[in-house]
Amino acid sequence: QVQLQESGPGLVKPSETLSLTCTVSGGSISGGFFFWNWVRKSAGKELEWIGRIFASGDTNYNPSLKSRVSISIDTSKNQFSLTLNSVTAADTAIYYCAREAVSAAAYDSWGQGALVTVSS
Amino acid sequence: DIQLTQSPSFLSASVGDRITITCRASQGISSYLAWYQQRPGRAPRLLIYEASTLHSGVPSRFSGSGSGAAFTLTITSLQPEDFATYYCQQVHTYPVTFGPGTRVDV
């Protein structure tokens, strides 16, 4: 059974860059059947889709974050990563990575989530 | 962006109850709707996709219905492990959006 695990700093200073990695185990990230997504949940706000990447490197981003976000993939390490630039307190959230089945268009596996706090 | 609303936002129930949660989209999304369960401190868990297809391993007491702009999630005979927050998600139009959640509590 595939498992996803987020990792990265839990504290980021305002105006700096947030970086998180999602490590996938129990399955290959290279297969062409899945998209690999980032989603976040801020306190008092709805779940927000950040973006996704395919094994080929093709990406889609939420327009609300597109100017600040980048998602990359490292198939040799079975990982994909998120960077978010110029963070503010509004970017404080639990960040989840999730696998999306191309055939089902739903997120069938999720990481446990990583809390990232933006504060000086 | 497509907006999703859920009702109720909070639901008080008891073990054995049948409950229904509604999700409405700001425009038609065909059947491109999924439902997730999230327990405190846990990751969301996929329950239903394509509005009515039960995800593998999900108990049959969960069911989904609807198409277009109105959808429902029904849980028959609520179990203790079902007390959680439930979210709908539309995958018809990017950006993907989620509903605000329905908290099911004792």
PDB file of C-alpha atoms in Angstrom:
ATOM      1  CA  GLN A   1       0.000   0.000   0.000  1.00  0.00           C
ATOM      2  CA  VAL A   2       1.413   3.363  -1.002  1.00  0.00           C
ATOM      3  CA  GLN A   3       2.385   5.774   1.761  1.00  0.00           C
ATOM      4  CA  LEU A   4       3.229   9.473   1.529  1.00  0.00           C
ATOM      5  CA  GLN A   5       5.237  11.434   4.083  1.00  0.00           C
ATOM      6  CA  GLU A   6       5.882  15.172   4.162  1.00  0.00           C
ATOM      7  CA  SER A   7       9.117  16.587   5.528  1.00  0.00           C
ATOM      8  CA  GLY A   8      10.652  20.006   5.898  1.00  0.00           C
ATOM      9  CA  PRO A   9      11.111  22.930   8.279  1.00  0.00           C
ATOM     10  CA  GLY A  10       8.222  23.647  10.602  1.00  0.00           C
ATOM     11  CA  LEU A  11       9.101  27.319  10.972  1.00  0.00           C
ATOM     12  CA  VAL A  12       9.782  29.805   8.191  1.00  0.00           C
ATOM     13  CA  LYS A  13      10.419  33.521   8.501  1.00  0.00           C
ATOM     14  CA  PRO A  14       8.233  36.040   6.679  1.00  0.00           C
ATOM     15  CA  SER A  15       9.421  36.866   3.148  1.00  0.00           C
ATOM     16  CA  GLU A  16      11.488  33.675   2.990  1.00  0.00           C
ATOM     17  CA  THR A  17      10.855  30.446   1.078  1.00  0.00           C
ATOM     18  CA  LEU A  18       8.877  27.473   2.314  1.00  0.00           C
ATOM     19  CA  SER A  19      10.191  24.116   1.091  1.00  0.00           C
ATOM     20  CA  LEU A  20       8.611  20.728   1.662  1.00  0.00           C
ATOM     21  CA  THR A  21       9.288  17.277   0.271  1.00  0.00           C
ATOM     22  CA  CYS A  22       6.910  14.358  -0.048  1.00  0.00           C
ATOM     23  CA  THR A  23       8.481  10.906  -0.014  1.00  0.00           C
ATOM     24  CA  VAL A  24       6.436   8.136  -1.605  1.00  0.00           C
ATOM     25  CA  SER A  25       6.903   4.535  -0.478  1.00  0.00           C
ATOM     26  CA  GLY A  26       5.186   1.331  -1.478  1.00  0.00           C
ATOM     27  CA  GLY A  27       4.803   2.413  -5.086  1.00  0.00           C
ATOM     28  CA  SER A  28       6.640   4.147  -7.881  1.00  0.00           C
ATOM     29  CA  ILE A  29       6.156   7.833  -8.507  1.00  0.00           C
ATOM     30  CA  SER A  30       7.171   7.252 -12.126  1.00  0.00           C
ATOM     31  CA  GLY A  31       4.088   5.363 -13.199  1.00  0.00           C
ATOM     32  CA  GLY A  32       1.856   7.257 -15.555  1.00  0.00           C
ATOM     33  CA  PHE A  33      -1.336   6.641 -13.639  1.00  0.00           C
ATOM     34  CA  PHE A  34      -1.149   9.318 -10.972  1.00  0.00           C
ATOM     35  CA  PHE A  35      -0.786  13.030 -10.369  1.00  0.00           C
ATOM     36  CA  TRP A  36       1.045  14.172  -7.263  1.00  0.00           C
ATOM     37  CA  ASN A  37      -0.595  17.042  -5.420  1.00  0.00           C
ATOM     38  CA  TRP A  38      -0.046  19.556  -2.645  1.00  0.00           C
ATOM     39  CA  VAL A  39      -2.994  20.772  -0.551  1.00  0.00           C
ATOM     40  CA  ARG A  40      -3.001  22.975   2.537  1.00  0.00           C
ATOM     41  CA  LYS A  41      -5.351  23.726   5.407  1.00  0.00           C
ATOM     42  CA  SER A  42      -5.100  26.972   7.331  1.00  0.00           C
ATOM     43  CA  ALA A  43      -6.936  27.477  10.601  1.00  0.00           C
ATOM     44  CA  GLY A  44     -10.459  28.662   9.937  1.00  0.00           C
ATOM     45  CA  LYS A  45     -10.145  28.260   6.172  1.00  0.00           C
ATOM     46  CA  GLU A  46     -11.065  25.596   3.693  1.00  0.00           C
ATOM     47  CA  LEU A  47      -8.734  23.042   2.233  1.00  0.00           C
ATOM     48  CA  GLU A  48      -6.853  24.767  -0.578  1.00  0.00           C
ATOM     49  CA  TRP A  49      -5.374  22.994  -3.566  1.00  0.00           C
ATOM     50  CA  ILE A  50      -1.885  24.325  -4.301  1.00  0.00           C
ATOM     51  CA  GLY A  51      -0.870  22.411  -7.398  1.00  0.00           C
ATOM     52  CA  ARG A  52       0.115  19.076  -8.890  1.00  0.00           C
ATOM     53  CA  ILE A  53       2.792  17.415 -10.964  1.00  0.00           C
ATOM     54  CA  PHE A  54       2.846  14.435 -13.298  1.00  0.00           C
ATOM     55  CA  ALA A  55       5.779  12.048 -13.600  1.00  0.00           C
ATOM     56  CA  SER A  56       6.725  13.782 -16.858  1.00  0.00           C
ATOM     57  CA  GLY A  57       7.206  17.019 -14.957  1.00  0.00           C
ATOM     58  CA  ASP A  58       4.058  18.692 -16.280  1.00  0.00           C
ATOM     59  CA  THR A  59       2.507  20.914 -13.636  1.00  0.00           C
ATOM     60  CA  ASN A  60      -0.731  22.712 -12.818  1.00  0.00           C
ATOM     61  CA  TYR A  61      -0.957  25.429 -10.173  1.00  0.00           C
ATOM     62  CA  ASN A  62      -3.704  27.265  -8.355  1.00  0.00           C
ATOM     63  CA  PRO A  63      -3.840  30.721 -10.003  1.00  0.00           C
ATOM     64  CA  SER A  64      -4.073  32.312  -6.565  1.00  0.00           C
ATOM     65  CA  LEU A  65      -0.574  31.020  -5.750  1.00  0.00           C
ATOM     66  CA  LYS A  66       0.942  30.559  -9.194  1.00  0.00           C
ATOM     67  CA  SER A  67       3.330  33.510  -8.978  1.00  0.00           C
ATOM     68  CA  ARG A  68       4.935  32.125  -5.806  1.00  0.00           C
ATOM     69  CA  VAL A  69       4.768  28.334  -6.114  1.00  0.00           C
ATOM     70  CA  SER A  70       6.832  25.656  -7.794  1.00  0.00           C
ATOM     71  CA  ILE A  71       6.430  21.874  -7.673  1.00  0.00           C
ATOM     72  CA  SER A  72       9.187  19.531  -8.843  1.00  0.00           C
ATOM     73  CA  ILE A  73       9.667  15.781  -8.997  1.00  0.00           C
ATOM     74  CA  ASP A  74      12.680  13.516  -8.446  1.00  0.00           C
ATOM     75  CA  THR A  75      11.828  10.076  -9.752  1.00  0.00           C
ATOM     76  CA  SER A  76      15.204   8.679  -8.687  1.00  0.00           C
ATOM     77  CA  LYS A  77      14.332   9.405  -5.061  1.00  0.00           C
ATOM     78  CA  ASN A  78      10.597   8.748  -5.420  1.00  0.00           C
ATOM     79  CA  GLN A  79       9.934  12.263  -4.120  1.00  0.00           C
ATOM     80  CA  PHE A  80       8.191  15.428  -5.168  1.00  0.00           C
ATOM     81  CA  SER A  81       8.669  18.839  -3.648  1.00  0.00           C
ATOM     82  CA  LEU A  82       6.932  22.152  -3.026  1.00  0.00           C
ATOM     83  CA  THR A  83       8.509  25.580  -2.808  1.00  0.00           C
ATOM     84  CA  LEU A  84       6.502  28.675  -1.921  1.00  0.00           C
ATOM     85  CA  ASN A  85       8.259  32.031  -2.099  1.00  0.00           C
ATOM     86  CA  SER A  86       7.754  35.272  -0.204  1.00  0.00           C
ATOM     87  CA  VAL A  87       5.701  33.694   2.540  1.00  0.00           C
ATOM     88  CA  THR A  88       3.547  35.629   4.998  1.00  0.00           C
ATOM     89  CA  ALA A  89       1.586  34.659   8.091  1.00  0.00           C
ATOM     90  CA  ALA A  90      -1.295  33.770   5.771  1.00  0.00           C
ATOM     91  CA  ASP A  91       0.760  30.827   4.520  1.00  0.00           C
ATOM     92  CA  THR A  92       0.780  29.232   7.973  1.00  0.00           C
ATOM     93  CA  ALA A  93      -0.998  25.936   7.474  1.00  0.00           C
ATOM     94  CA  ILE A  94      -0.849  22.179   7.542  1.00  0.00           C
ATOM     95  CA  TYR A  95       0.547  21.114   4.190  1.00  0.00           C
ATOM     96  CA  TYR A  96      -0.495  17.753   2.761  1.00  0.00           C
ATOM     97  CA  CYS A  97       0.829  15.824  -0.174  1.00  0.00           C
ATOM     98  CA  ALA A  98      -1.670  13.580  -1.920  1.00  0.00           C
ATOM     99  CA  ARG A  99      -1.834  11.115  -4.779  1.00  0.00           C
ATOM    100  CA  GLU A 100      -4.513  11.616  -7.426  1.00  0.00           C
ATOM    101  CA  ALA A 101      -5.585   8.691  -9.551  1.00  0.00           C
ATOM    102  CA  VAL A 102      -5.854   9.839 -13.159  1.00  0.00           C
ATOM    103  CA  SER A 103      -8.725   7.446 -13.762  1.00  0.00           C
ATOM    104  CA  ALA A 104     -10.745   8.505 -10.733  1.00  0.00           C
ATOM    105  CA  ALA A 105      -9.820  12.201 -10.380  1.00  0.00           C
ATOM    106  CA  ALA A 106      -9.779  11.882  -6.612  1.00  0.00           C
ATOM    107  CA  TYR A 107      -7.067  11.873  -3.995  1.00  0.00           C
ATOM    108  CA  ASP A 108      -6.779   8.276  -2.833  1.00  0.00           C
ATOM    109  CA  SER A 109      -3.694   8.548  -0.626  1.00  0.00           C
ATOM    110  CA  TRP A 110      -2.566  11.396   1.607  1.00  0.00           C
ATOM    111  CA  GLY A 111       0.402  12.176   3.783  1.00  0.00           C
ATOM    112  CA  GLN A 112      -0.129  12.861   7.472  1.00  0.00           C
ATOM    113  CA  GLY A 113       0.461  16.567   6.955  1.00  0.00           C
ATOM    114  CA  ALA A 114       3.233  18.946   7.968  1.00  0.00           C
ATOM    115  CA  LEU A 115       2.525  22.042  10.029  1.00  0.00           C
ATOM    116  CA  VAL A 116       4.421  25.051   8.745  1.00  0.00           C
ATOM    117  CA  THR A 117       4.317  28.244  10.768  1.00  0.00           C
ATOM    118  CA  VAL A 118       5.409  31.547   9.257  1.00  0.00           C
ATOM    119  CA  SER A 119       6.762  33.755  11.994  1.00  0.00           C
ATOM    120  CA  SER A 120       9.805  35.818  12.812  1.00  0.00           C
TER     121      SER A 120
ATOM    122  CA  ASP B   1     -13.418  29.340  -9.108  1.00  0.00           C
ATOM    123  CA  ILE B   2     -16.265  26.937  -8.390  1.00  0.00           C
ATOM    124  CA  GLN B   3     -17.577  27.449  -4.870  1.00  0.00           C
ATOM    125  CA  LEU B   4     -18.858  24.543  -2.798  1.00  0.00           C
ATOM    126  CA  THR B   5     -21.202  24.920   0.139  1.00  0.00           C
ATOM    127  CA  GLN B   6     -22.029  22.208   2.621  1.00  0.00           C
ATOM    128  CA  SER B   7     -24.973  21.833   4.957  1.00  0.00           C
ATOM    129  CA  PRO B   8     -25.199  21.504   7.766  1.00  0.00           C
ATOM    130  CA  SER B   9     -21.869  22.834   8.980  1.00  0.00           C
ATOM    131  CA  PHE B  10     -22.310  20.921  12.226  1.00  0.00           C
ATOM    132  CA  LEU B  11     -24.384  17.853  12.937  1.00  0.00           C
ATOM    133  CA  SER B  12     -25.021  16.255  16.294  1.00  0.00           C
ATOM    134  CA  ALA B  13     -25.804  12.561  16.038  1.00  0.00           C
ATOM    135  CA  SER B  14     -25.732   9.264  17.894  1.00  0.00           C
ATOM    136  CA  VAL B  15     -24.364   5.838  17.147  1.00  0.00           C
ATOM    137  CA  GLY B  16     -26.803   4.016  14.887  1.00  0.00           C
ATOM    138  CA  ASP B  17     -28.249   7.176  13.329  1.00  0.00           C
ATOM    139  CA  ARG B  18     -28.633   7.724   9.602  1.00  0.00           C
ATOM    140  CA  ILE B  19     -27.234  11.093   8.531  1.00  0.00           C
ATOM    141  CA  THR B  20     -27.151  13.024   5.270  1.00  0.00           C
ATOM    142  CA  ILE B  21     -24.774  15.814   4.313  1.00  0.00           C
ATOM    143  CA  THR B  22     -25.432  18.048   1.315  1.00  0.00           C
ATOM    144  CA  CYS B  23     -22.880  19.680  -0.959  1.00  0.00           C
ATOM    145  CA  ARG B  24     -23.896  22.293  -3.526  1.00  0.00           C
ATOM    146  CA  ALA B  25     -21.722  23.682  -6.299  1.00  0.00           C
ATOM    147  CA  SER B  26     -21.900  27.227  -7.674  1.00  0.00           C
ATOM    148  CA  GLN B  27     -22.222  25.756 -11.152  1.00  0.00           C
ATOM    149  CA  GLY B  28     -22.784  22.350 -12.695  1.00  0.00           C
ATOM    150  CA  ILE B  29     -19.936  19.887 -12.229  1.00  0.00           C
ATOM    151  CA  SER B  30     -21.501  16.766 -13.729  1.00  0.00           C
ATOM    152  CA  SER B  31     -20.443  13.927 -11.414  1.00  0.00           C
ATOM    153  CA  TYR B  32     -16.944  15.202 -10.702  1.00  0.00           C
ATOM    154  CA  LEU B  33     -17.347  15.236  -6.940  1.00  0.00           C
ATOM    155  CA  ALA B  34     -15.516  13.391  -4.191  1.00  0.00           C
ATOM    156  CA  TRP B  35     -16.146  13.046  -0.457  1.00  0.00           C
ATOM    157  CA  TYR B  36     -13.477  12.797   2.227  1.00  0.00           C
ATOM    158  CA  GLN B  37     -13.501  12.048   5.945  1.00  0.00           C
ATOM    159  CA  GLN B  38     -11.008  13.646   8.293  1.00  0.00           C
ATOM    160  CA  ARG B  39     -10.582  12.687  11.913  1.00  0.00           C
ATOM    161  CA  PRO B  40      -8.691  15.063  14.252  1.00  0.00           C
ATOM    162  CA  GLY B  41      -4.965  14.923  13.689  1.00  0.00           C
ATOM    163  CA  ARG B  42      -5.315  12.592  10.721  1.00  0.00           C
ATOM    164  CA  ALA B  43      -5.032  12.975   6.988  1.00  0.00           C
ATOM    165  CA  PRO B  44      -8.205  13.172   4.887  1.00  0.00           C
ATOM    166  CA  ARG B  45      -9.468   9.794   3.696  1.00  0.00           C
ATOM    167  CA  LEU B  46     -11.219   9.277   0.377  1.00  0.00           C
ATOM    168  CA  LEU B  47     -14.712   7.838   0.769  1.00  0.00           C
ATOM    169  CA  ILE B  48     -16.550   8.444  -2.510  1.00  0.00           C
ATOM    170  CA  TYR B  49     -15.460   9.587  -5.974  1.00  0.00           C
ATOM    171  CA  GLU B  50     -17.367  10.412  -9.134  1.00  0.00           C
ATOM    172  CA  ALA B  51     -20.264  11.353  -6.845  1.00  0.00           C
ATOM    173  CA  SER B  52     -21.367   7.802  -6.072  1.00  0.00           C
ATOM    174  CA  THR B  53     -18.477   5.344  -6.437  1.00  0.00           C
ATOM    175  CA  LEU B  54     -17.365   3.846  -3.147  1.00  0.00           C
ATOM    176  CA  HIS B  55     -13.578   3.859  -2.765  1.00  0.00           C
ATOM    177  CA  SER B  56     -11.926   0.513  -2.103  1.00  0.00           C
ATOM    178  CA  GLY B  57     -12.066  -0.532   1.549  1.00  0.00           C
ATOM    179  CA  VAL B  58     -14.742   1.995   2.543  1.00  0.00           C
ATOM    180  CA  PRO B  59     -17.671   0.430   4.423  1.00  0.00           C
ATOM    181  CA  SER B  60     -20.926   0.104   2.531  1.00  0.00           C
ATOM    182  CA  ARG B  61     -22.778   2.240   5.099  1.00  0.00           C
ATOM    183  CA  PHE B  62     -21.322   5.215   3.193  1.00  0.00           C
ATOM    184  CA  SER B  63     -23.032   6.223  -0.034  1.00  0.00           C
ATOM    185  CA  GLY B  64     -23.055   9.216  -2.331  1.00  0.00           C
ATOM    186  CA  SER B  65     -25.528  10.530  -4.850  1.00  0.00           C
ATOM    187  CA  GLY B  66     -26.252  13.496  -7.059  1.00  0.00           C
ATOM    188  CA  SER B  67     -25.070  15.151 -10.228  1.00  0.00           C
ATOM    189  CA  GLY B  68     -24.959  18.614 -11.689  1.00  0.00           C
ATOM    190  CA  ALA B  69     -24.812  20.974  -8.729  1.00  0.00           C
ATOM    191  CA  ALA B  70     -26.353  19.086  -5.796  1.00  0.00           C
ATOM    192  CA  PHE B  71     -24.881  16.093  -4.039  1.00  0.00           C
ATOM    193  CA  THR B  72     -25.392  14.123  -0.853  1.00  0.00           C
ATOM    194  CA  LEU B  73     -23.324  11.884   1.352  1.00  0.00           C
ATOM    195  CA  THR B  74     -25.307   9.448   3.469  1.00  0.00           C
ATOM    196  CA  ILE B  75     -24.061   7.348   6.345  1.00  0.00           C
ATOM    197  CA  THR B  76     -26.446   4.683   7.521  1.00  0.00           C
ATOM    198  CA  SER B  77     -26.038   3.335  11.049  1.00  0.00           C
ATOM    199  CA  LEU B  78     -23.357   5.763  12.264  1.00  0.00           C
ATOM    200  CA  GLN B  79     -20.439   4.068  14.020  1.00  0.00           C
ATOM    201  CA  PRO B  80     -18.154   5.567  16.716  1.00  0.00           C
ATOM    202  CA  GLU B  81     -15.307   5.911  14.215  1.00  0.00           C
ATOM    203  CA  ASP B  82     -17.524   7.981  11.903  1.00  0.00           C
ATOM    204  CA  PHE B  83     -17.505  11.030  14.174  1.00  0.00           C
ATOM    205  CA  ALA B  84     -15.295  13.288  12.074  1.00  0.00           C
ATOM    206  CA  THR B  85     -15.377  16.162   9.604  1.00  0.00           C
ATOM    207  CA  TYR B  86     -16.541  15.484   6.048  1.00  0.00           C
ATOM    208  CA  TYR B  87     -15.484  17.487   3.005  1.00  0.00           C
ATOM    209  CA  CYS B  88     -16.676  17.511  -0.570  1.00  0.00           C
ATOM    210  CA  GLN B  89     -14.316  18.313  -3.443  1.00  0.00           C
ATOM    211  CA  GLN B  90     -15.018  19.220  -7.047  1.00  0.00           C
ATOM    212  CA  VAL B  91     -12.586  18.072  -9.714  1.00  0.00           C
ATOM    213  CA  HIS B  92     -14.565  19.312 -12.727  1.00  0.00           C
ATOM    214  CA  THR B  93     -12.747  22.609 -13.194  1.00  0.00           C
ATOM    215  CA  TYR B  94      -9.325  23.755 -12.087  1.00  0.00           C
ATOM    216  CA  PRO B  95      -8.499  24.984  -9.597  1.00  0.00           C
ATOM    217  CA  VAL B  96      -9.898  22.044  -7.662  1.00  0.00           C
ATOM    218  CA  THR B  97     -11.907  23.349  -4.692  1.00  0.00           C
ATOM    219  CA  PHE B  98     -13.185  21.897  -1.451  1.00  0.00           C
ATOM    220  CA  GLY B  99     -16.253  22.542   0.631  1.00  0.00           C
ATOM    221  CA  PRO B 100     -15.959  24.098   4.092  1.00  0.00           C
ATOM    222  CA  GLY B 101     -16.661  20.820   5.854  1.00  0.00           C
ATOM    223  CA  THR B 102     -19.386  19.282   7.990  1.00  0.00           C
ATOM    224  CA  ARG B 103     -18.434  18.277  11.489  1.00  0.00           C
ATOM    225  CA  VAL B 104     -20.298  15.239  12.802  1.00  0.00           C
ATOM    226  CA  ASP B 105     -20.181  15.045  16.557  1.00  0.00           C
ATOM    227  CA  VAL B 106     -21.897  13.245  19.372  1.00  0.00           C
TER     228      VAL B 106
END
